[in-house]
mmCIF file of C-alpha atoms in Angstrom:
data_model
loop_
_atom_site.group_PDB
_atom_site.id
_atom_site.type_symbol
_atom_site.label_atom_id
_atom_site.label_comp_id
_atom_site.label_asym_id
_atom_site.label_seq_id
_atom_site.Cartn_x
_atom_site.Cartn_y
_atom_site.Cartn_z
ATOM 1 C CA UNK A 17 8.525 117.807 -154.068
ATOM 2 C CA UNK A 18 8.779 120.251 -150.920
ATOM 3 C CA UNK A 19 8.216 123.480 -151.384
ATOM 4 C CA UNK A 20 10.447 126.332 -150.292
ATOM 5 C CA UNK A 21 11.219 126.698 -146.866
ATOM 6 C CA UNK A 22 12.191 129.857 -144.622
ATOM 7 C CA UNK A 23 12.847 129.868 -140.940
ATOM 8 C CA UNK A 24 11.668 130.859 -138.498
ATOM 9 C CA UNK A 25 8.487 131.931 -139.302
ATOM 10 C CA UNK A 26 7.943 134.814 -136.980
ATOM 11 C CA UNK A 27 10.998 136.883 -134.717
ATOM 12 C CA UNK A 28 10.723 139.748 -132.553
ATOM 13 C CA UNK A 29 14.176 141.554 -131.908
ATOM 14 C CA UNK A 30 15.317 145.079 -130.254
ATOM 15 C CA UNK A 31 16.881 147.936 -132.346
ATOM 16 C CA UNK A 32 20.243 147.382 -132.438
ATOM 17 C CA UNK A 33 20.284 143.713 -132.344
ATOM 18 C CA UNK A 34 21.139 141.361 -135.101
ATOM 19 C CA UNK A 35 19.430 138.740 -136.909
ATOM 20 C CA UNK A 36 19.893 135.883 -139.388
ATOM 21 C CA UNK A 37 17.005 133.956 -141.309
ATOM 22 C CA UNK A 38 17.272 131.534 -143.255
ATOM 23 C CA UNK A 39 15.748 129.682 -146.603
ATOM 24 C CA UNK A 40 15.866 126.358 -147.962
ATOM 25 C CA UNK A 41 14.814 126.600 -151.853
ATOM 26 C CA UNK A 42 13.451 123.807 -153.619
ATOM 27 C CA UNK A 43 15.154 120.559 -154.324
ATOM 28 C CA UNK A 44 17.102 121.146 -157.367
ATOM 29 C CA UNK A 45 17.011 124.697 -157.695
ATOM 30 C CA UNK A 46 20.535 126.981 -157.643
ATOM 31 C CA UNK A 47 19.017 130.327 -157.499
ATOM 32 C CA UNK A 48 17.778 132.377 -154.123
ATOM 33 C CA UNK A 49 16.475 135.837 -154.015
ATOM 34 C CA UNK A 50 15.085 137.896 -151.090
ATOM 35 C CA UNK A 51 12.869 140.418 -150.684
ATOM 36 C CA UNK A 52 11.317 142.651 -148.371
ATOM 37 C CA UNK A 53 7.937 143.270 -148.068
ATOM 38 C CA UNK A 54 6.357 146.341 -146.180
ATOM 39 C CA UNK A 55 3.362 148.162 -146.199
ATOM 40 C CA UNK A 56 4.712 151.623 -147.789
ATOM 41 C CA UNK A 57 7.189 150.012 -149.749
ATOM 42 C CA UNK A 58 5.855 147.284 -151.227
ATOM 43 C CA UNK A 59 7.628 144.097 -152.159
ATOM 44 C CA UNK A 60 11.636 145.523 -152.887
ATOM 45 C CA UNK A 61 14.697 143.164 -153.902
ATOM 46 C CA UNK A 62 17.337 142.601 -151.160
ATOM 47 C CA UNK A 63 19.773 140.049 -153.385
ATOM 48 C CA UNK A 64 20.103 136.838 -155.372
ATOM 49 C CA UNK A 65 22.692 133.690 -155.697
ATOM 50 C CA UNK A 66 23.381 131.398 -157.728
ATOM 51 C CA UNK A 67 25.714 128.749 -156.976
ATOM 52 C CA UNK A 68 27.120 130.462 -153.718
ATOM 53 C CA UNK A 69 28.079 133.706 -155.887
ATOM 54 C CA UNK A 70 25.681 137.189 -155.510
ATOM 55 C CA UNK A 71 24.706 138.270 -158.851
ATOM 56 C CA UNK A 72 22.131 140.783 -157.725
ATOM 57 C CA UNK A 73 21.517 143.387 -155.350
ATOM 58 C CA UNK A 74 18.893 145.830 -154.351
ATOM 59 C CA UNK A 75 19.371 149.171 -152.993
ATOM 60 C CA UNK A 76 19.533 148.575 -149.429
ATOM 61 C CA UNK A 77 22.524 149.430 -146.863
ATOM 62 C CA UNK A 78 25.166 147.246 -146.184
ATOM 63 C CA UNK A 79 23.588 146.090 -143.058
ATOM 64 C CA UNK A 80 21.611 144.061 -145.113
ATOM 65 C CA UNK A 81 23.777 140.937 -146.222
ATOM 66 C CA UNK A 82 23.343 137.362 -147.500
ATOM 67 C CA UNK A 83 25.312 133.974 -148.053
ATOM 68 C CA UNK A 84 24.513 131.040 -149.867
ATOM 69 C CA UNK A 85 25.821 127.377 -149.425
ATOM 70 C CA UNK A 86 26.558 124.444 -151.503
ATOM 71 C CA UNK A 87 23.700 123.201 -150.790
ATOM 72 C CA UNK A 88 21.802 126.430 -152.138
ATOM 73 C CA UNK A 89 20.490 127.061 -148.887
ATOM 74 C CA UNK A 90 20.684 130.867 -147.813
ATOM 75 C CA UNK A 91 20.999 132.652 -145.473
ATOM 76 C CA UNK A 92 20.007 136.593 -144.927
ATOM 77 C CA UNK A 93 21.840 138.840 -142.083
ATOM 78 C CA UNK A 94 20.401 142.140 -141.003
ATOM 79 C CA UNK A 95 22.789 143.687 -137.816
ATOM 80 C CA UNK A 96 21.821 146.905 -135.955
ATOM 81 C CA UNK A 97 18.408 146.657 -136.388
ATOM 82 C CA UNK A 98 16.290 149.549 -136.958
ATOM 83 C CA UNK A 99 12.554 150.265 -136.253
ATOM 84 C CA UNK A 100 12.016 150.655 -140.228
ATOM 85 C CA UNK A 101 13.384 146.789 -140.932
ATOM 86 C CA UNK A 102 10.052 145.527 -139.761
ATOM 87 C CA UNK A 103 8.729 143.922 -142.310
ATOM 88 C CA UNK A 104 8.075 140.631 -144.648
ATOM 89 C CA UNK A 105 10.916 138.784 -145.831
ATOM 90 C CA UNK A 106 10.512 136.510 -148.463
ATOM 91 C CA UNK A 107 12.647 134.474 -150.300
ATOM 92 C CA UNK A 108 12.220 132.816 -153.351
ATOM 93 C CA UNK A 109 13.643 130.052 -155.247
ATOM 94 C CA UNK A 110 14.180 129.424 -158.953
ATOM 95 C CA UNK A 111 16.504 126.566 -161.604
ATOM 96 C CA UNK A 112 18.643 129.168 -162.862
ATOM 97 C CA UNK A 113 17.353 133.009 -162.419
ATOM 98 C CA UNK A 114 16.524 135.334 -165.997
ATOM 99 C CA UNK A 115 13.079 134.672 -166.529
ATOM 100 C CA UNK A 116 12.494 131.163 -165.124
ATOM 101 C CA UNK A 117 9.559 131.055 -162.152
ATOM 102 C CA UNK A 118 10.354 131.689 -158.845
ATOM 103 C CA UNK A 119 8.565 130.119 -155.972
ATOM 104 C CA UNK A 120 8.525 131.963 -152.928
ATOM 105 C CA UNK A 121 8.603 130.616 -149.219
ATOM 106 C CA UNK A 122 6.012 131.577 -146.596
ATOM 107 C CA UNK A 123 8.210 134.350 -145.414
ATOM 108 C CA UNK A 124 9.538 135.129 -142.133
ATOM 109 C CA UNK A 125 7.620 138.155 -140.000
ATOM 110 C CA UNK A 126 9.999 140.565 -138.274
ATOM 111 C CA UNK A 127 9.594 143.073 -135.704
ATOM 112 C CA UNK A 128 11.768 145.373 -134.334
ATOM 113 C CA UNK A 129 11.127 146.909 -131.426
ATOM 114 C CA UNK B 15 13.057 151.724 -166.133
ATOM 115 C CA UNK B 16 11.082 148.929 -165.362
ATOM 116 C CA UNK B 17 7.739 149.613 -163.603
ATOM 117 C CA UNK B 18 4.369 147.655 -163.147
ATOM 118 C CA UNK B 19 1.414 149.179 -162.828
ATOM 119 C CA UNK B 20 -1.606 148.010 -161.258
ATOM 120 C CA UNK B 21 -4.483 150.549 -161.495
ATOM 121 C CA UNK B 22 -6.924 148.363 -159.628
ATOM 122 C CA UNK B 23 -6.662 148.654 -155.788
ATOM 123 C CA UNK B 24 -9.599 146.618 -154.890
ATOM 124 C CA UNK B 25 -11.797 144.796 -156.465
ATOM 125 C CA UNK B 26 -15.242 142.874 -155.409
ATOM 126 C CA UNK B 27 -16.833 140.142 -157.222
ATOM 127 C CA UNK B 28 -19.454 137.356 -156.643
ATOM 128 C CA UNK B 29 -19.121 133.903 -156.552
ATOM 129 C CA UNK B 30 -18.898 132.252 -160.029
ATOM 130 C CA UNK B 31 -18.172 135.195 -161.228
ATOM 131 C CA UNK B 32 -15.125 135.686 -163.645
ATOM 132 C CA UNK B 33 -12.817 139.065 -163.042
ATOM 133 C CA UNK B 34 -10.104 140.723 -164.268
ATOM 134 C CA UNK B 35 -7.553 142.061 -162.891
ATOM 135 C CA UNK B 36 -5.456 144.696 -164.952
ATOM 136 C CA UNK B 37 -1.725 144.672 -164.975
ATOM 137 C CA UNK B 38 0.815 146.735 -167.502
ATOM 138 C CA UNK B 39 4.240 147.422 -167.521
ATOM 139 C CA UNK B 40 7.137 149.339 -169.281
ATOM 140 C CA UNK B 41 10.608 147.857 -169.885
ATOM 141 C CA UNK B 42 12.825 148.873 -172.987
ATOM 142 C CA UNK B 43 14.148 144.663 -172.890
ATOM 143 C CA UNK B 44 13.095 142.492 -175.710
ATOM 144 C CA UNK B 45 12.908 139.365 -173.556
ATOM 145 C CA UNK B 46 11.365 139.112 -170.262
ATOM 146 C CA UNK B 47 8.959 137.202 -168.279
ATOM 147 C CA UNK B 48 5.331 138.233 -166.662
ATOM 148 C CA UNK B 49 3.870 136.541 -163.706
ATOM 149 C CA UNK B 50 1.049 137.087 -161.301
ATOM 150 C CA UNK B 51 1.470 135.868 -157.698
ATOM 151 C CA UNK B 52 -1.562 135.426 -155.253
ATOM 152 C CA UNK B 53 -0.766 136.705 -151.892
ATOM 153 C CA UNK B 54 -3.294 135.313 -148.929
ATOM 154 C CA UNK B 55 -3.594 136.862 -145.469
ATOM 155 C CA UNK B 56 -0.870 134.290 -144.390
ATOM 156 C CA UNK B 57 1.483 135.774 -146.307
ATOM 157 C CA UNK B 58 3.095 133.291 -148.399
ATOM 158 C CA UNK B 59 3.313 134.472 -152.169
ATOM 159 C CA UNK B 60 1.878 131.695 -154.601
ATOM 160 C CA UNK B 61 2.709 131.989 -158.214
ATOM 161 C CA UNK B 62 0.098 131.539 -160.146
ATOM 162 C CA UNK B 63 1.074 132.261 -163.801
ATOM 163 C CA UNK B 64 3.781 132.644 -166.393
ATOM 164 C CA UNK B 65 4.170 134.723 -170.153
ATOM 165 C CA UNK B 66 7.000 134.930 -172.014
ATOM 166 C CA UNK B 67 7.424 137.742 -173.971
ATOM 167 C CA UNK B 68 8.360 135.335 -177.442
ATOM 168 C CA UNK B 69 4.960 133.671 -176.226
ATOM 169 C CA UNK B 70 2.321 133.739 -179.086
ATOM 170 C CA UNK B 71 -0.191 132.090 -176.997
ATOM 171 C CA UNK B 72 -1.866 133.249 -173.627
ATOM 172 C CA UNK B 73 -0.906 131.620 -170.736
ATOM 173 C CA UNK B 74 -3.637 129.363 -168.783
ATOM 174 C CA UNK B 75 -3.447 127.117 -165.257
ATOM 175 C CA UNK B 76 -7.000 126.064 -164.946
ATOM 176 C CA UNK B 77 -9.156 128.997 -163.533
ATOM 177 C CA UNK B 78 -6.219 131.537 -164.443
ATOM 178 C CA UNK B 79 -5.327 132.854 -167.720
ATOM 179 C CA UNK B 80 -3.394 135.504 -168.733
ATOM 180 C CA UNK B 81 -4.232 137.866 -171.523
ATOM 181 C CA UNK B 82 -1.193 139.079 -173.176
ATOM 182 C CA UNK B 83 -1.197 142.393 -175.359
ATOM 183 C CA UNK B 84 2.422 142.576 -176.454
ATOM 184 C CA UNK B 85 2.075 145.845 -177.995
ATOM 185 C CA UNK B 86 0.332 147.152 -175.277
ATOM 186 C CA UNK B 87 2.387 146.293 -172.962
ATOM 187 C CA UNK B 88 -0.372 144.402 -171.044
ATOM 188 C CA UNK B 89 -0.327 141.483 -168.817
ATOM 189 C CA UNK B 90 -4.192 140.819 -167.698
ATOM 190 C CA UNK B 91 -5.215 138.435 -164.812
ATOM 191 C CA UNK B 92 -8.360 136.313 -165.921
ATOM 192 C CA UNK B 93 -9.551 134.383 -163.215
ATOM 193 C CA UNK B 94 -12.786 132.191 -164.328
ATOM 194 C CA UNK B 95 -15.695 131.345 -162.221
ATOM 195 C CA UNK B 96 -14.081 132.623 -158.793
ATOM 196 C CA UNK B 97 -14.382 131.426 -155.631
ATOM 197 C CA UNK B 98 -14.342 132.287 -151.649
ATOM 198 C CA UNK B 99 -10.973 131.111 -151.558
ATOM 199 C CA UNK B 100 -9.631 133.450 -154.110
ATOM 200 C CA UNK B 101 -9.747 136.481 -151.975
ATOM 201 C CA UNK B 102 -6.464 137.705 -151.315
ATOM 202 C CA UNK B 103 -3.957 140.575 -152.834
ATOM 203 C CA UNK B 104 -2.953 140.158 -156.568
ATOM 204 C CA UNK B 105 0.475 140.712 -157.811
ATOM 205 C CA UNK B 106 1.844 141.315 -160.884
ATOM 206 C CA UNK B 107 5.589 141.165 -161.888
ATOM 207 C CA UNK B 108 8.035 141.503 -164.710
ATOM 208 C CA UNK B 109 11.467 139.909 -164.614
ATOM 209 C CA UNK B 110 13.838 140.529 -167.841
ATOM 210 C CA UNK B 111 15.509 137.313 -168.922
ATOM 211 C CA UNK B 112 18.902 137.663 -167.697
ATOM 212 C CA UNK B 113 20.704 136.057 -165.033
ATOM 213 C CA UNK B 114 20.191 137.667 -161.439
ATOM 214 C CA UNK B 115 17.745 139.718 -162.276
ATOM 215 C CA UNK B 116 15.127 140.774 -159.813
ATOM 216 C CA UNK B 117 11.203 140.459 -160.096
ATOM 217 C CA UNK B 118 9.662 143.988 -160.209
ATOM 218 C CA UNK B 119 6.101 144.197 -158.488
ATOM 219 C CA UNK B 120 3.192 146.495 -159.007
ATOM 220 C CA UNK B 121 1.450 147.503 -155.809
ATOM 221 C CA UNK B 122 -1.422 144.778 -155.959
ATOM 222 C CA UNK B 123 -4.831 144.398 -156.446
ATOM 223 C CA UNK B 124 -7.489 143.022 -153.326
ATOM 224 C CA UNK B 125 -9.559 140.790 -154.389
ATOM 225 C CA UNK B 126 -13.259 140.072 -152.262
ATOM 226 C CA UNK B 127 -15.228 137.018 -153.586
ATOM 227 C CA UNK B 128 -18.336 137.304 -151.759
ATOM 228 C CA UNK B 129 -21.010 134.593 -151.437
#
């Protein structure tokens, strides 16, 4: 069975620009989280969906936004891009959320500039 | 509020060695899950290992085990006989058993298998 998979695997934007990376979970699995990863930070939750619908959230601005399809693919959105968003974004897929194991994609690098 | 804690920042062990790496955590929910995640230099986060909290028995994937203390609220990475290849950074995480909830991280643990 494939594993998770995120695209692309590495971007370099300006501030101010927008961006858009996506994730393909595993066959058969409804629920998609994201996270950010940075060195002072830490691994932090962005969001999660199941079955199109956000359940989740972290605590990061609005700039920060997500989809998902009816295929469960997802989709993550960051616009005006700041120096700070450089970082580690992983997604990770799972059957149903709660306590089931998620399996996380090999992440997209992103650096702002 | 949840937290993991991972006291360990670095560890170095031999080859064929066995090490462990310490994990505990603090949550006020009765049901939850504990997992440890192996993090190479490539970046991609590879889970490892799963507890329940209802689980009586410790959890084990070959080399990996995980030694539960319930009512110590810890979550202990075994990791038998290591090799080269298990150098990377450690993870640990807690994830209540509810819909949508996120997986909270501890700040990992490096390991260094050395020949």
């Amino acid at each position: 069975k494939a594993g998770v998979t995120q695209t692309p695997r590495y971007l370099i934007k300006t501030r101010g620009q927008q961006v858009t990376l996506s994730c393909s979970p595993i066959s058969g699995h409804r629920s998609v989280s994201w996270y950010q990863q940075t060195p002072g930070q830490g691994l932090q939750f962005l969001f999660e969906y199941f079955s199109e619908t956000q359940r989740n959230k972290g605590n990061f601005p609005g700039r920060f936004s997500g989809r998902q399809f009816s295929n469960s693919r997802s989709e993550m959105n960051v616009s005006t891009l700041e120096l700070g968003d450089s970082a580690l974004y992983l997604c990770a897929s799972s059957l149903s959320g709660g306590a089931a194991e998620q399996y996380f994609g090999p992440g997209t690098r992103l650096t702002v500039t | 509020a949840q937290k993991i804690t991972q006291t360990q920042p670095g560890m170095f062990v031999q080859e064929k060695e066995a090490v462990t790496l310490d994990c505990t955590y603090d949550t006020s929910d009765q049901s939850y899950g504990l997992f440890w995640y192996k993090q190479p230099s490539s970046g991609e986060m590879i889970f490892l290992i799963y507890q329940g909290s209802y689980d009586e028995q410790n959890a084990t994937e070959g080399r990996y085990s995980l030694n539960f203390q319930k009512a110590r609220k810890s979550a202990n990475l075994v990791i038998s006989a290591s090799q080269l290849g298990d150098s990377a950074m450690y993870f640990c995480a807690m994830r209540p058993n509810q819909a949508g909830t996120a997986l909270i991280f501890g700040k990992g643990t490096t390991l260094s298998v050395s020949s």
